[in-house]
XYZ file of C-alpha atoms in Angstrom:
740
model
C -0.126 0.165 -0.386
C 1.547 3.269 -0.825
C 2.067 6.368 1.366
C 1.063 9.393 1.782
C 2.669 12.076 3.338
C 0.938 14.840 3.782
C 1.357 18.430 6.584
C -1.118 18.382 9.320
C -3.416 21.447 8.216
C -4.525 23.235 11.801
C -8.278 23.038 12.417
C -10.554 26.012 11.986
C -10.897 26.241 15.976
C -8.035 26.623 16.751
C -7.338 29.728 14.441
C -9.889 31.083 16.461
C -8.165 30.515 19.633
C -4.478 32.469 17.743
C -2.520 34.206 15.097
C -1.227 30.947 12.909
C 2.230 30.106 13.543
C 4.815 27.914 11.622
C 6.113 24.939 12.235
C 10.177 26.908 11.558
C 8.622 29.806 13.529
C 8.646 27.652 16.480
C 11.746 25.881 16.074
C 13.334 29.404 15.688
C 12.029 30.227 19.113
C 13.363 27.610 20.608
C 16.455 28.953 23.175
C 18.276 26.276 21.824
C 17.292 25.744 18.226
C 20.678 28.614 17.878
C 23.159 26.246 19.469
C 22.399 23.399 16.495
C 25.437 22.845 14.243
C 27.037 20.227 11.641
C 30.160 21.458 13.376
C 32.680 18.746 15.886
C 31.572 18.955 19.220
C 34.127 17.509 21.754
C 34.134 13.837 21.631
C 33.789 10.875 24.009
C 37.232 10.370 23.847
C 37.101 7.106 26.215
C 34.952 5.508 23.808
C 36.291 6.876 21.318
C 39.712 5.463 22.083
C 38.683 2.154 22.650
C 36.294 2.033 19.977
C 39.094 2.069 17.482
C 42.467 0.848 19.618
C 39.857 -2.604 19.305
C 39.494 -2.703 15.461
C 42.858 -1.836 15.248
C 44.188 -4.677 17.779
C 43.290 -7.201 14.225
C 45.519 -6.050 11.848
C 48.187 -7.954 14.547
C 46.251 -11.459 14.254
C 45.673 -10.905 10.207
C 49.407 -9.657 9.761
C 50.941 -12.956 12.206
C 48.520 -15.113 9.581
C 50.205 -13.530 6.487
C 53.496 -13.463 7.432
C 53.157 -17.428 8.430
C 51.539 -18.371 4.613
C 53.475 -16.046 2.832
C 57.067 -17.337 4.778
C 55.222 -20.362 4.276
C 55.559 -21.460 8.251
C 56.309 -25.500 9.537
C 54.997 -27.026 12.062
C 55.841 -30.415 11.772
C 53.687 -33.711 11.792
C 50.927 -31.926 13.671
C 49.192 -29.134 13.866
C 49.452 -29.534 17.834
C 53.818 -28.759 17.908
C 55.023 -27.560 21.363
C 58.102 -26.291 20.728
C 58.366 -29.370 17.724
C 57.843 -32.496 20.523
C 55.320 -34.245 18.383
C 58.601 -35.837 15.860
C 56.797 -38.947 13.982
C 59.500 -41.117 12.466
C 57.854 -43.473 9.755
C 60.770 -46.665 11.525
C 59.575 -46.601 15.130
C 58.650 -49.239 16.378
C 54.797 -47.980 17.697
C 54.855 -45.553 14.592
C 51.228 -46.575 14.266
C 50.449 -45.653 17.177
C 51.549 -42.426 17.466
C 50.487 -41.447 13.918
C 47.202 -41.643 15.576
C 47.566 -39.562 18.585
C 48.179 -36.958 16.835
C 45.615 -37.984 14.354
C 42.974 -36.761 17.485
C 44.793 -33.923 18.605
C 45.149 -32.782 14.728
C 41.359 -33.122 15.055
C 40.496 -31.666 18.398
C 42.825 -28.130 17.413
C 41.983 -27.672 14.071
C 38.413 -27.389 15.763
C 39.389 -24.927 17.633
C 41.073 -22.959 14.994
C 37.877 -22.217 13.149
C 35.571 -20.844 16.219
C 38.984 -18.618 16.256
C 38.159 -16.968 11.885
C 34.736 -17.170 13.195
C 35.458 -14.832 15.429
C 37.923 -13.061 13.461
C 34.304 -12.282 11.385
C 32.566 -11.316 14.081
C 35.496 -8.517 15.554
C 35.767 -7.334 11.370
C 32.007 -7.261 11.062
C 32.278 -4.850 14.292
C 34.505 -2.364 12.146
C 32.935 -2.454 8.867
C 29.983 -1.040 10.615
C 31.542 1.447 12.268
C 32.949 2.219 9.537
C 30.379 2.433 7.412
C 29.106 4.973 10.429
C 31.377 7.433 9.828
C 31.351 7.665 6.348
C 27.263 8.425 7.114
C 28.009 10.641 9.834
C 30.625 12.754 6.908
C 28.369 13.219 4.746
C 24.540 13.348 6.765
C 27.109 16.905 7.801
C 27.753 17.967 4.827
C 25.099 20.700 3.726
C 24.432 18.650 0.746
C 23.187 15.981 3.357
C 21.835 12.110 4.067
C 19.076 10.114 2.069
C 16.923 9.007 4.292
C 17.531 5.228 2.214
C 20.810 5.452 3.610
C 20.896 6.935 7.914
C 20.242 3.191 8.854
C 22.274 1.444 6.039
C 25.383 1.227 8.930
C 22.985 -1.225 10.644
C 21.413 -3.214 7.083
C 24.872 -3.874 5.057
C 25.806 -7.175 7.318
C 22.761 -8.945 4.923
C 23.866 -10.049 1.880
C 20.154 -9.386 0.796
C 20.996 -5.643 0.496
C 22.902 -5.497 -2.471
C 19.449 -6.985 -4.382
C 17.682 -3.462 -2.435
C 16.678 -1.148 -4.582
C 16.855 1.847 -2.044
C 20.578 0.906 -1.654
C 21.467 2.000 -5.588
C 18.649 5.456 -6.089
C 18.841 7.052 -3.222
C 21.718 9.094 -4.467
C 19.949 10.371 -7.070
C 17.487 13.183 -5.825
C 13.918 13.318 -6.495
C 11.315 16.064 -8.417
C 11.430 18.656 -5.871
C 15.280 18.997 -4.889
C 17.084 21.665 -3.922
C 19.677 22.923 -6.370
C 21.930 21.555 -4.235
C 21.302 18.016 -4.269
C 21.777 18.434 -8.313
C 24.887 19.595 -8.474
C 26.697 16.056 -9.783
C 29.765 15.999 -6.643
C 26.972 15.332 -4.029
C 25.059 13.174 -6.331
C 28.586 11.309 -6.843
C 29.800 11.278 -3.275
C 26.435 9.031 -1.968
C 26.674 7.115 -5.133
C 30.310 6.159 -3.710
C 28.626 5.850 -0.400
C 26.424 2.967 -1.665
C 29.022 1.039 -3.632
C 31.695 1.732 -0.708
C 27.892 -0.047 1.382
C 28.342 -2.950 -0.988
C 31.758 -3.403 -0.931
C 31.788 -4.207 3.039
C 28.800 -6.153 2.379
C 30.078 -8.838 0.487
C 33.629 -8.529 2.259
C 32.335 -9.659 5.770
C 30.354 -12.254 4.088
C 33.960 -13.532 2.485
C 35.799 -12.606 5.772
C 34.885 -15.515 7.314
C 36.143 -18.335 5.201
C 38.913 -16.208 4.148
C 39.958 -16.347 7.596
C 40.261 -19.549 7.839
C 41.573 -20.310 4.889
C 44.661 -18.003 6.561
C 44.466 -19.685 10.100
C 43.429 -23.387 8.662
C 47.104 -25.578 8.277
C 46.618 -28.159 6.121
C 48.586 -30.570 5.181
C 51.080 -29.750 2.294
C 54.530 -30.986 0.462
C 56.884 -29.252 1.939
C 60.195 -28.905 0.454
C 63.730 -27.945 1.943
C 66.147 -25.826 0.531
C 68.195 -26.510 -2.562
C 71.210 -27.376 -2.011
C 74.275 -27.403 -4.724
C 75.335 -31.053 -4.664
C 77.842 -31.344 -7.758
C 78.469 -30.457 -10.725
C 78.253 -32.634 -13.665
C 82.074 -33.525 -15.455
C 80.524 -36.870 -18.455
C 80.296 -40.882 -18.415
C 82.479 -43.193 -18.207
C 80.146 -44.784 -21.917
C 82.217 -43.435 -24.185
C 85.635 -45.501 -23.498
C 86.356 -49.064 -21.634
C 85.156 -49.884 -17.774
C 88.197 -48.647 -15.568
C 88.642 -48.839 -12.034
C 85.796 -47.242 -9.190
C 85.025 -48.773 -5.862
C 81.417 -47.564 -6.286
C 80.495 -49.943 -8.870
C 83.079 -51.895 -9.351
C 84.299 -52.842 -5.825
C 85.473 -56.750 -6.581
C 87.609 -55.182 -9.857
C 90.642 -53.968 -10.675
C 91.961 -52.297 -12.336
C 94.317 -54.581 -13.675
C 91.894 -56.408 -14.488
C 89.568 -54.204 -16.076
C 92.781 -53.077 -18.544
C 93.329 -56.439 -19.421
C 89.727 -56.794 -20.193
C 88.933 -58.872 -17.285
C 84.885 -58.067 -17.006
C 83.596 -61.907 -15.002
C 84.885 -59.352 -12.054
C 82.007 -57.940 -11.991
C 79.953 -61.261 -11.290
C 79.842 -60.369 -7.705
C 78.278 -57.470 -7.821
C 75.962 -57.017 -10.810
C 76.149 -60.831 -11.918
C 73.335 -61.462 -9.885
C 71.419 -58.684 -11.277
C 71.076 -60.026 -14.868
C 70.310 -62.723 -13.805
C 67.338 -61.871 -11.938
C 66.781 -59.659 -15.565
C 66.775 -62.277 -17.530
C 64.326 -64.251 -14.951
C 62.240 -61.314 -14.882
C 62.291 -60.968 -18.734
C 60.381 -65.124 -19.026
C 58.032 -63.746 -16.470
C 57.701 -60.512 -18.375
C 55.674 -62.274 -21.624
C 54.325 -64.078 -20.100
C 52.051 -61.899 -18.406
C 52.565 -59.750 -20.752
C 50.837 -63.157 -23.491
C 48.088 -63.067 -21.563
C 44.926 -61.485 -21.744
C 44.839 -58.169 -20.263
C 48.128 -58.044 -19.419
C 50.668 -55.126 -19.875
C 54.329 -55.365 -20.597
C 54.893 -54.238 -17.037
C 59.277 -53.766 -16.811
C 60.605 -55.564 -13.675
C 62.777 -53.949 -10.964
C 66.465 -54.890 -10.031
C 67.820 -52.996 -6.340
C 70.765 -51.275 -5.901
C 71.918 -50.685 -2.348
C 68.943 -49.699 -0.335
C 66.959 -49.239 -2.987
C 64.825 -50.737 -5.970
C 64.176 -48.677 -9.394
C 63.630 -49.874 -13.295
C 64.038 -49.144 -16.348
C 61.248 -45.805 -17.426
C 59.242 -45.391 -20.677
C 58.753 -41.953 -21.961
C 55.592 -40.661 -22.748
C 55.757 -40.977 -26.760
C 57.731 -45.033 -25.532
C 60.932 -43.804 -27.770
C 63.424 -43.621 -25.925
C 64.102 -45.801 -22.578
C 65.569 -44.345 -19.211
C 67.999 -46.211 -16.753
C 68.732 -44.783 -13.213
C 72.480 -44.710 -12.542
C 73.764 -47.083 -10.029
C 75.971 -43.890 -8.883
C 72.739 -41.340 -7.726
C 70.957 -45.145 -6.327
C 73.895 -45.232 -4.318
C 74.234 -41.768 -3.577
C 70.758 -41.953 -3.042
C 70.543 -45.348 -0.611
C 72.582 -42.969 1.607
C 70.666 -40.722 2.504
C 67.483 -43.474 3.241
C 70.069 -45.285 6.019
C 70.451 -42.002 7.311
C 67.109 -41.362 8.612
C 66.600 -44.329 8.489
C 69.183 -45.162 10.464
C 71.156 -42.311 12.094
C 72.562 -43.747 14.710
C 75.319 -45.816 11.492
C 75.026 -43.695 9.463
C 74.963 -39.976 10.455
C 72.042 -37.815 11.409
C 72.237 -35.640 8.487
C 68.286 -36.167 7.761
C 67.717 -36.985 10.742
C 66.219 -33.236 11.415
C 63.461 -34.378 8.876
C 61.109 -36.728 11.383
C 58.680 -34.204 12.380
C 57.273 -35.235 9.225
C 55.186 -37.461 8.470
C 56.342 -38.540 5.092
C 59.611 -37.780 3.161
C 60.738 -37.842 -0.115
C 64.038 -37.957 -0.767
C 64.937 -35.992 -4.224
C 68.752 -36.001 -5.901
C 69.791 -34.678 -9.950
C 71.888 -36.994 -11.736
C 72.659 -38.803 -15.126
C 70.126 -41.066 -16.227
C 70.757 -42.944 -20.299
C 68.258 -43.726 -21.691
C 68.648 -45.608 -25.014
C 67.069 -46.241 -28.002
C 66.248 -50.010 -29.560
C 65.554 -51.354 -32.241
C 66.175 -55.261 -33.718
C 65.616 -56.830 -37.034
C 66.578 -60.823 -37.996
C 68.456 -60.901 -41.335
C 72.069 -62.004 -42.766
C 75.339 -60.599 -42.804
C 77.184 -59.318 -45.238
C 81.254 -57.607 -44.899
C 83.679 -55.809 -47.084
C 87.116 -54.986 -46.684
C 88.245 -51.749 -47.587
C 91.407 -51.221 -45.550
C 92.731 -52.105 -43.013
C 90.392 -52.205 -39.497
C 88.469 -50.508 -42.730
C 84.940 -52.795 -42.881
C 81.422 -52.387 -44.118
C 79.169 -54.780 -42.024
C 75.441 -55.003 -43.692
C 72.447 -56.913 -41.922
C 69.601 -57.676 -44.970
C 66.368 -57.479 -42.980
C 66.545 -53.890 -41.543
C 62.944 -51.707 -41.403
C 61.361 -49.147 -38.621
C 57.907 -49.980 -40.215
C 57.736 -53.342 -41.320
C 56.857 -51.554 -44.454
C 59.703 -50.021 -45.810
C 63.064 -52.848 -45.862
C 66.045 -51.777 -45.821
C 69.681 -53.301 -45.390
C 71.378 -50.854 -42.765
C 75.220 -51.014 -43.552
C 77.372 -50.237 -40.888
C 80.981 -48.615 -40.528
C 83.560 -50.837 -38.421
C 86.444 -50.134 -37.159
C 89.165 -47.160 -35.811
C 90.885 -46.815 -38.698
C 87.445 -44.898 -40.077
C 87.057 -43.561 -37.157
C 88.928 -43.867 -33.046
C 85.483 -43.973 -31.497
C 84.343 -47.390 -33.942
C 85.910 -50.438 -31.480
C 84.624 -53.756 -31.384
C 83.784 -56.644 -28.682
C 82.738 -60.410 -28.922
C 82.129 -62.814 -26.336
C 79.711 -66.236 -26.297
C 77.537 -67.973 -24.118
C 78.201 -71.767 -23.432
C 76.244 -74.686 -24.586
C 74.921 -76.564 -22.766
C 75.081 -80.013 -24.427
C 79.111 -79.621 -24.612
C 81.582 -78.651 -22.612
C 83.308 -77.677 -25.415
C 81.606 -75.743 -28.116
C 80.016 -72.723 -27.508
C 76.309 -72.059 -28.152
C 76.288 -68.744 -29.188
C 78.433 -65.575 -30.410
C 77.541 -62.005 -29.579
C 79.542 -59.644 -31.314
C 79.628 -55.664 -30.005
C 79.744 -52.533 -32.393
C 80.099 -49.104 -32.159
C 79.783 -47.104 -35.939
C 80.582 -43.270 -35.684
C 78.205 -43.430 -39.293
C 75.149 -46.410 -40.269
C 73.524 -45.832 -43.829
C 70.147 -47.700 -45.579
C 70.048 -48.974 -48.595
C 67.263 -51.619 -50.940
C 66.713 -52.143 -54.109
C 64.131 -49.007 -54.890
C 66.454 -46.440 -53.041
C 69.956 -45.841 -51.351
C 68.881 -41.798 -50.833
C 72.135 -40.541 -53.740
C 74.644 -42.382 -51.835
C 75.617 -45.524 -53.963
C 76.627 -47.826 -51.506
C 75.787 -50.559 -53.673
C 77.590 -50.860 -55.979
C 80.420 -50.055 -53.602
C 80.002 -53.418 -51.739
C 82.687 -55.887 -53.474
C 86.365 -56.076 -51.814
C 87.400 -55.041 -55.153
C 85.201 -51.949 -55.896
C 85.649 -50.318 -51.792
C 89.177 -48.821 -51.698
C 88.108 -46.967 -54.187
C 85.300 -44.976 -52.997
C 84.643 -42.099 -51.262
C 83.472 -43.609 -48.034
C 82.876 -40.107 -46.254
C 80.794 -39.202 -48.838
C 77.765 -42.097 -48.868
C 77.625 -43.071 -45.237
C 77.367 -38.447 -45.366
C 74.262 -38.293 -48.155
C 71.434 -37.263 -46.003
C 68.849 -39.344 -44.905
C 65.332 -38.916 -44.054
C 64.475 -37.482 -40.433
C 63.214 -41.791 -39.244
C 65.774 -42.939 -40.455
C 68.743 -39.911 -39.276
C 67.993 -40.419 -35.827
C 69.979 -43.802 -35.478
C 72.187 -43.168 -38.178
C 74.966 -42.193 -36.347
C 76.983 -42.854 -32.807
C 75.380 -46.715 -33.207
C 75.907 -49.353 -30.956
C 75.216 -52.629 -32.469
C 75.271 -55.967 -30.862
C 74.805 -59.386 -33.030
C 73.361 -62.207 -31.445
C 74.001 -65.649 -33.798
C 74.565 -69.418 -33.390
C 77.907 -71.178 -33.515
C 78.608 -72.722 -36.978
C 79.564 -75.791 -35.531
C 78.121 -78.041 -38.169
C 74.441 -79.041 -35.662
C 71.466 -79.655 -38.657
C 68.832 -78.754 -35.973
C 69.549 -76.078 -35.230
C 67.163 -73.179 -36.791
C 69.889 -70.591 -37.931
C 71.756 -72.002 -40.810
C 75.087 -70.271 -41.922
C 77.123 -68.223 -39.255
C 76.148 -65.272 -41.059
C 72.606 -65.775 -40.397
C 72.094 -62.902 -37.072
C 69.567 -61.002 -34.813
C 70.836 -57.629 -34.713
C 70.003 -55.120 -33.087
C 71.241 -51.116 -33.226
C 71.157 -48.598 -30.316
C 71.920 -44.975 -29.140
C 71.613 -43.287 -26.450
C 71.216 -40.352 -24.755
C 72.021 -38.182 -21.449
C 69.215 -36.489 -19.031
C 69.847 -35.197 -15.602
C 66.350 -36.528 -13.569
C 65.478 -35.506 -10.524
C 65.649 -38.989 -8.689
C 63.021 -39.538 -6.296
C 61.998 -41.518 -3.401
C 58.954 -41.759 -0.754
C 60.671 -43.368 2.447
C 57.420 -44.189 3.634
C 56.850 -47.809 4.407
C 52.993 -47.692 4.061
C 53.612 -45.682 1.035
C 56.628 -47.905 -1.064
C 56.950 -49.871 0.970
C 59.778 -51.511 -1.856
C 61.823 -48.682 -1.443
C 61.017 -47.982 -5.664
C 62.347 -44.874 -6.549
C 60.964 -43.039 -8.436
C 61.969 -40.891 -11.733
C 60.570 -37.353 -12.446
C 61.371 -34.615 -15.427
C 62.758 -37.085 -18.002
C 63.559 -34.257 -21.422
C 65.802 -34.611 -23.907
C 66.724 -31.186 -26.004
C 66.229 -32.363 -29.904
C 69.898 -30.575 -30.576
C 71.426 -33.517 -28.213
C 73.809 -36.070 -29.964
C 73.388 -40.001 -29.794
C 76.566 -40.675 -26.717
C 79.409 -42.793 -27.551
C 78.763 -46.214 -25.834
C 82.378 -48.397 -25.936
C 81.209 -51.721 -27.145
C 82.799 -52.890 -23.771
C 80.162 -51.943 -20.967
C 78.702 -54.503 -22.728
C 80.588 -57.635 -21.285
C 80.459 -55.555 -18.016
C 77.439 -56.094 -17.961
C 77.197 -59.579 -19.056
C 79.928 -59.924 -16.321
C 82.353 -61.920 -18.942
C 86.063 -61.741 -20.855
C 86.237 -60.076 -23.403
C 86.828 -63.010 -26.319
C 85.195 -65.063 -22.683
C 82.681 -67.796 -22.376
C 79.267 -66.662 -20.435
C 78.394 -69.728 -17.942
C 75.992 -71.495 -19.650
C 73.705 -72.423 -16.146
C 73.936 -68.414 -15.877
C 70.164 -67.989 -15.962
C 70.644 -65.222 -18.918
C 72.729 -67.988 -20.602
C 70.087 -69.924 -20.793
C 67.122 -67.768 -20.741
C 69.102 -66.431 -24.569
C 70.854 -69.590 -25.858
C 66.363 -70.889 -25.876
C 64.687 -67.409 -27.325
C 67.309 -66.283 -30.551
C 66.898 -69.991 -32.426
C 63.382 -69.321 -31.801
C 63.258 -66.371 -32.343
C 65.070 -66.567 -35.735
C 62.617 -68.637 -36.751
C 59.152 -66.747 -36.126
C 60.101 -62.943 -34.848
C 56.657 -62.941 -34.365
C 56.789 -65.424 -30.995
C 56.009 -66.082 -27.627
C 60.343 -67.008 -27.651
C 61.225 -63.062 -30.073
C 59.196 -61.192 -27.792
C 61.111 -63.027 -24.774
C 64.228 -62.757 -26.326
C 63.676 -58.783 -27.188
C 62.806 -58.255 -23.504
C 66.332 -59.924 -22.529
C 67.889 -57.834 -24.376
C 66.153 -54.374 -23.628
C 67.559 -56.573 -19.793
C 71.202 -56.047 -21.148
C 71.070 -52.655 -22.721
C 69.299 -51.528 -19.327
C 72.102 -53.404 -17.089
C 74.992 -51.023 -18.973
C 73.903 -47.609 -19.691
C 72.655 -48.630 -14.742
C 76.373 -49.152 -14.565
C 77.662 -46.212 -16.177
C 79.925 -44.236 -13.849
C 79.994 -40.468 -14.246
C 82.984 -38.038 -12.850
C 81.946 -35.281 -11.503
C 83.483 -32.099 -9.397
C 81.679 -31.061 -5.122
C 80.076 -27.749 -5.108
C 78.628 -25.449 -3.859
C 75.959 -23.124 -2.675
C 77.872 -19.901 -5.040
C 78.264 -22.947 -7.829
C 76.277 -22.737 -10.936
C 77.604 -23.393 -14.536
C 76.691 -21.537 -18.016
C 76.968 -25.256 -19.477
C 73.884 -27.540 -19.751
C 75.823 -30.490 -20.265
C 77.452 -30.073 -17.285
C 75.031 -29.035 -14.867
C 74.632 -28.110 -11.667
C 73.344 -31.133 -9.469
C 71.223 -30.113 -6.488
C 69.938 -32.773 -3.400
C 66.805 -32.339 -1.379
C 63.607 -33.542 0.688
C 60.347 -33.442 0.152
C 57.815 -33.329 3.775
C 54.817 -33.905 4.305
C 53.697 -31.542 6.889
C 51.558 -29.078 8.475
C 51.621 -26.421 7.025
C 51.329 -22.216 6.670
C 51.393 -21.736 2.703
C 49.962 -20.104 0.347
C 51.067 -21.705 -2.829
C 49.610 -20.183 -5.452
C 46.005 -21.642 -4.719
C 43.338 -19.894 -5.989
C 41.608 -19.764 -2.549
C 44.915 -19.395 -1.008
C 45.035 -15.403 -3.035
C 40.984 -15.191 -2.256
C 41.606 -15.120 0.868
C 44.892 -12.669 0.737
C 42.482 -10.612 -1.386
C 40.238 -10.191 1.577
C 41.679 -10.385 4.943
C 43.674 -7.671 3.182
C 41.553 -5.559 2.390
C 39.486 -5.649 5.420
C 43.248 -4.477 7.276
C 42.807 -1.802 4.101
C 39.086 -0.223 5.677
C 41.033 -1.274 9.438
C 43.170 1.762 7.786
C 41.024 4.048 6.842
C 38.613 4.206 9.745
C 41.243 5.390 11.915
C 42.168 7.703 9.525
C 38.904 9.292 9.500
C 39.167 8.815 13.363
C 41.614 11.180 13.751
C 41.244 13.800 11.005
C 37.317 13.551 10.592
C 35.869 12.141 14.131
C 33.110 13.146 15.319
C 30.484 11.966 18.166
C 29.111 8.808 18.582
C 25.449 8.714 17.895
C 23.674 5.379 18.703
C 20.540 3.582 16.885
C 18.239 4.724 19.397
C 19.614 8.031 19.534
C 19.086 8.266 15.383
C 15.848 7.136 15.993
C 14.667 10.014 19.067
C 15.795 12.316 16.675
C 13.341 10.677 13.709
C 10.328 10.742 16.158
C 11.426 14.458 16.984
C 11.454 15.572 13.884
C 8.097 17.927 12.289
C 7.860 17.487 8.392
C 8.116 20.660 7.311
C 6.563 20.052 2.936
C 9.515 18.036 2.315
C 7.571 14.723 1.418
C 4.699 17.182 -0.190
C 3.363 14.163 -3.863
C 5.681 11.755 -2.066
C 3.902 8.337 -2.989
C 6.531 5.782 -3.612
C 8.830 4.666 -0.838
C 12.096 5.011 -3.687
C 10.809 9.115 -3.258
C 10.772 9.507 -0.055
C 14.038 7.380 -0.056
C 15.120 9.883 -1.586
C 14.581 12.547 0.474
C 18.209 14.421 2.303
C 18.480 15.612 5.991
C 20.989 16.947 6.920
C 22.094 16.130 10.652
C 23.222 18.568 13.392
C 23.787 18.137 17.430
C 23.621 20.882 20.653
C 26.256 20.274 23.111
C 25.056 18.175 24.996
C 24.999 15.583 21.806
C 21.109 15.535 21.031
C 20.699 14.582 17.081
C 18.443 16.420 14.996
C 17.302 16.455 11.593
C 16.646 18.968 9.523
C 15.683 19.073 5.624
C 18.021 19.632 3.630
C 16.413 22.301 1.063
C 16.094 24.147 4.142
C 20.220 24.182 5.216
C 22.162 27.179 4.347
C 25.621 25.600 5.856
C 24.825 27.427 8.975
C 22.601 27.456 12.339
C 19.001 26.722 10.761
C 17.229 29.611 11.182
């Protein structure tokens, strides 16, 4: 129902009793009317001081919370960790009971912190109310006045529905009967800004609770310790023959390694090679099941296990380096058993879980095998061309692949070989394995030689006169180029023992596999928790290779060291790896898609994985100031990642929103303090405002107004007497001085 406000007319009876007296004249005759003013009056200083001090005090916990979060303060294994007395050593015999006790304490304290967050919200609501009141009083004492719609805004703004209240947005605009001063753009702008501030504080107060909770409540986080420069990588030993290295070849001495007697590595690495062989058959069996997938097996080094890592596109297999794994094992043991291995990691015991991280080299290799025949062309002393037929990359295009063999072509082109014993006869070797490294390879078939003209030169008469550098320097397609530079070659063949039952007739029959290798510097990560990583399996993160990386030089002797066999020596036929290789090789030659062929492929891959894992690397000790501009000699870092209760922003959107909200709240506190110091007025309660409104006698300012929205636009100036009593003066009658 619309309300109409009309002035009360004087009755005829009352008119007869005396002259008509206007309301304004009554006010002008009041002995106190001349004392009302909008100017500052003496404040109630105790209340004024306490009000602002209480508001300013809100900044103390807020600043403390911001500091804790920006510094990522770590509490520990529990939210309640007074003086660090909540260590949670996962290796203790009562680790489970301790964890349960800490979890109960966490639950209780997190509940208490929820109440603290609510208290901060209520505290800020008081501040926002006071700020909005101060702003309203400043406007009410200005000559342009304050609309009725804004008089109680400081009591209504906390309700989120206030944002949808039309009076909040229409009250600043003057009504049809407004004075010229009201229509002034500046006065409208001031009032509209007040409405925007009220809406902003409505949103801010409703968000303050969740924002405070985000900052008050610590969370379980993975927090990294400072990254300590550990080593400066100087290169690996893959391109040279194995030499004495106490870290990886403890059972060998320098004279044995110099003589090529790599059988000395059996004590340290022979059992792991045999384990790979058994894993190869198991992997093949499971792979050929209906729901099987090729899950690569694991091997142990010191206190940890590792597996070959396959990149996302599946082209490279990355092998963890055993030298890095030994260092990682030492870090692990110093955490699990500090009494015997040092106390370097014991400070991590106030964590629920610890992941030890070390950067180090890893060699990734790409290998492909084919069934074919070997032909050899003699070019000159220590110069041969070995060509293998049947090479294919996509099972569509078949090529003969030729390699430059011999140090006459390049000093890195080396050769080694060994045998696998024949279980049927101790005097006859069953399998010959020849290992080469070739600096260059090329391809041809009956239709394409990519312009090299190699086929014409593949005979002993014409070969010496051919330009082999030009032939092997022929530009190849991208899919062939990657496996044509710095290529390792492993040739598997049965010995020519006149065994008519052999499915691989003649000494030329081969299964040949080439390999190219690259180096990367991933992060080795070991989760030390027995509950989540009971096998101590190491993973590698950040495996990547730049597109300009050139394949590594591979010395064939490393392959022999992995098999624990001397140069031109024989692997004992009773070893697991020898038996499986002797069984699968001839059957794989007959049917490249058979079970035996798959098993042979895994055997070959695992033997390469064993080889690459044993490569030692050289390094210089790093300091905190160590830097390296050479990407091939990077600084390697070590650090730990802890699962702890901690404060922190961590880049999350909710944390950033929480910081933004409380920062706006802090700005409101400072704004109120400045207003109190510069423009402070006596503060009045809602009761005083209501009494002043009830005492006010309208003088026609509501004439012709039927809508609530119109009434809300009527502006009043607030005045008070020396005792603080208020009165409302219609803005259109206000002259800026004492109201007459």
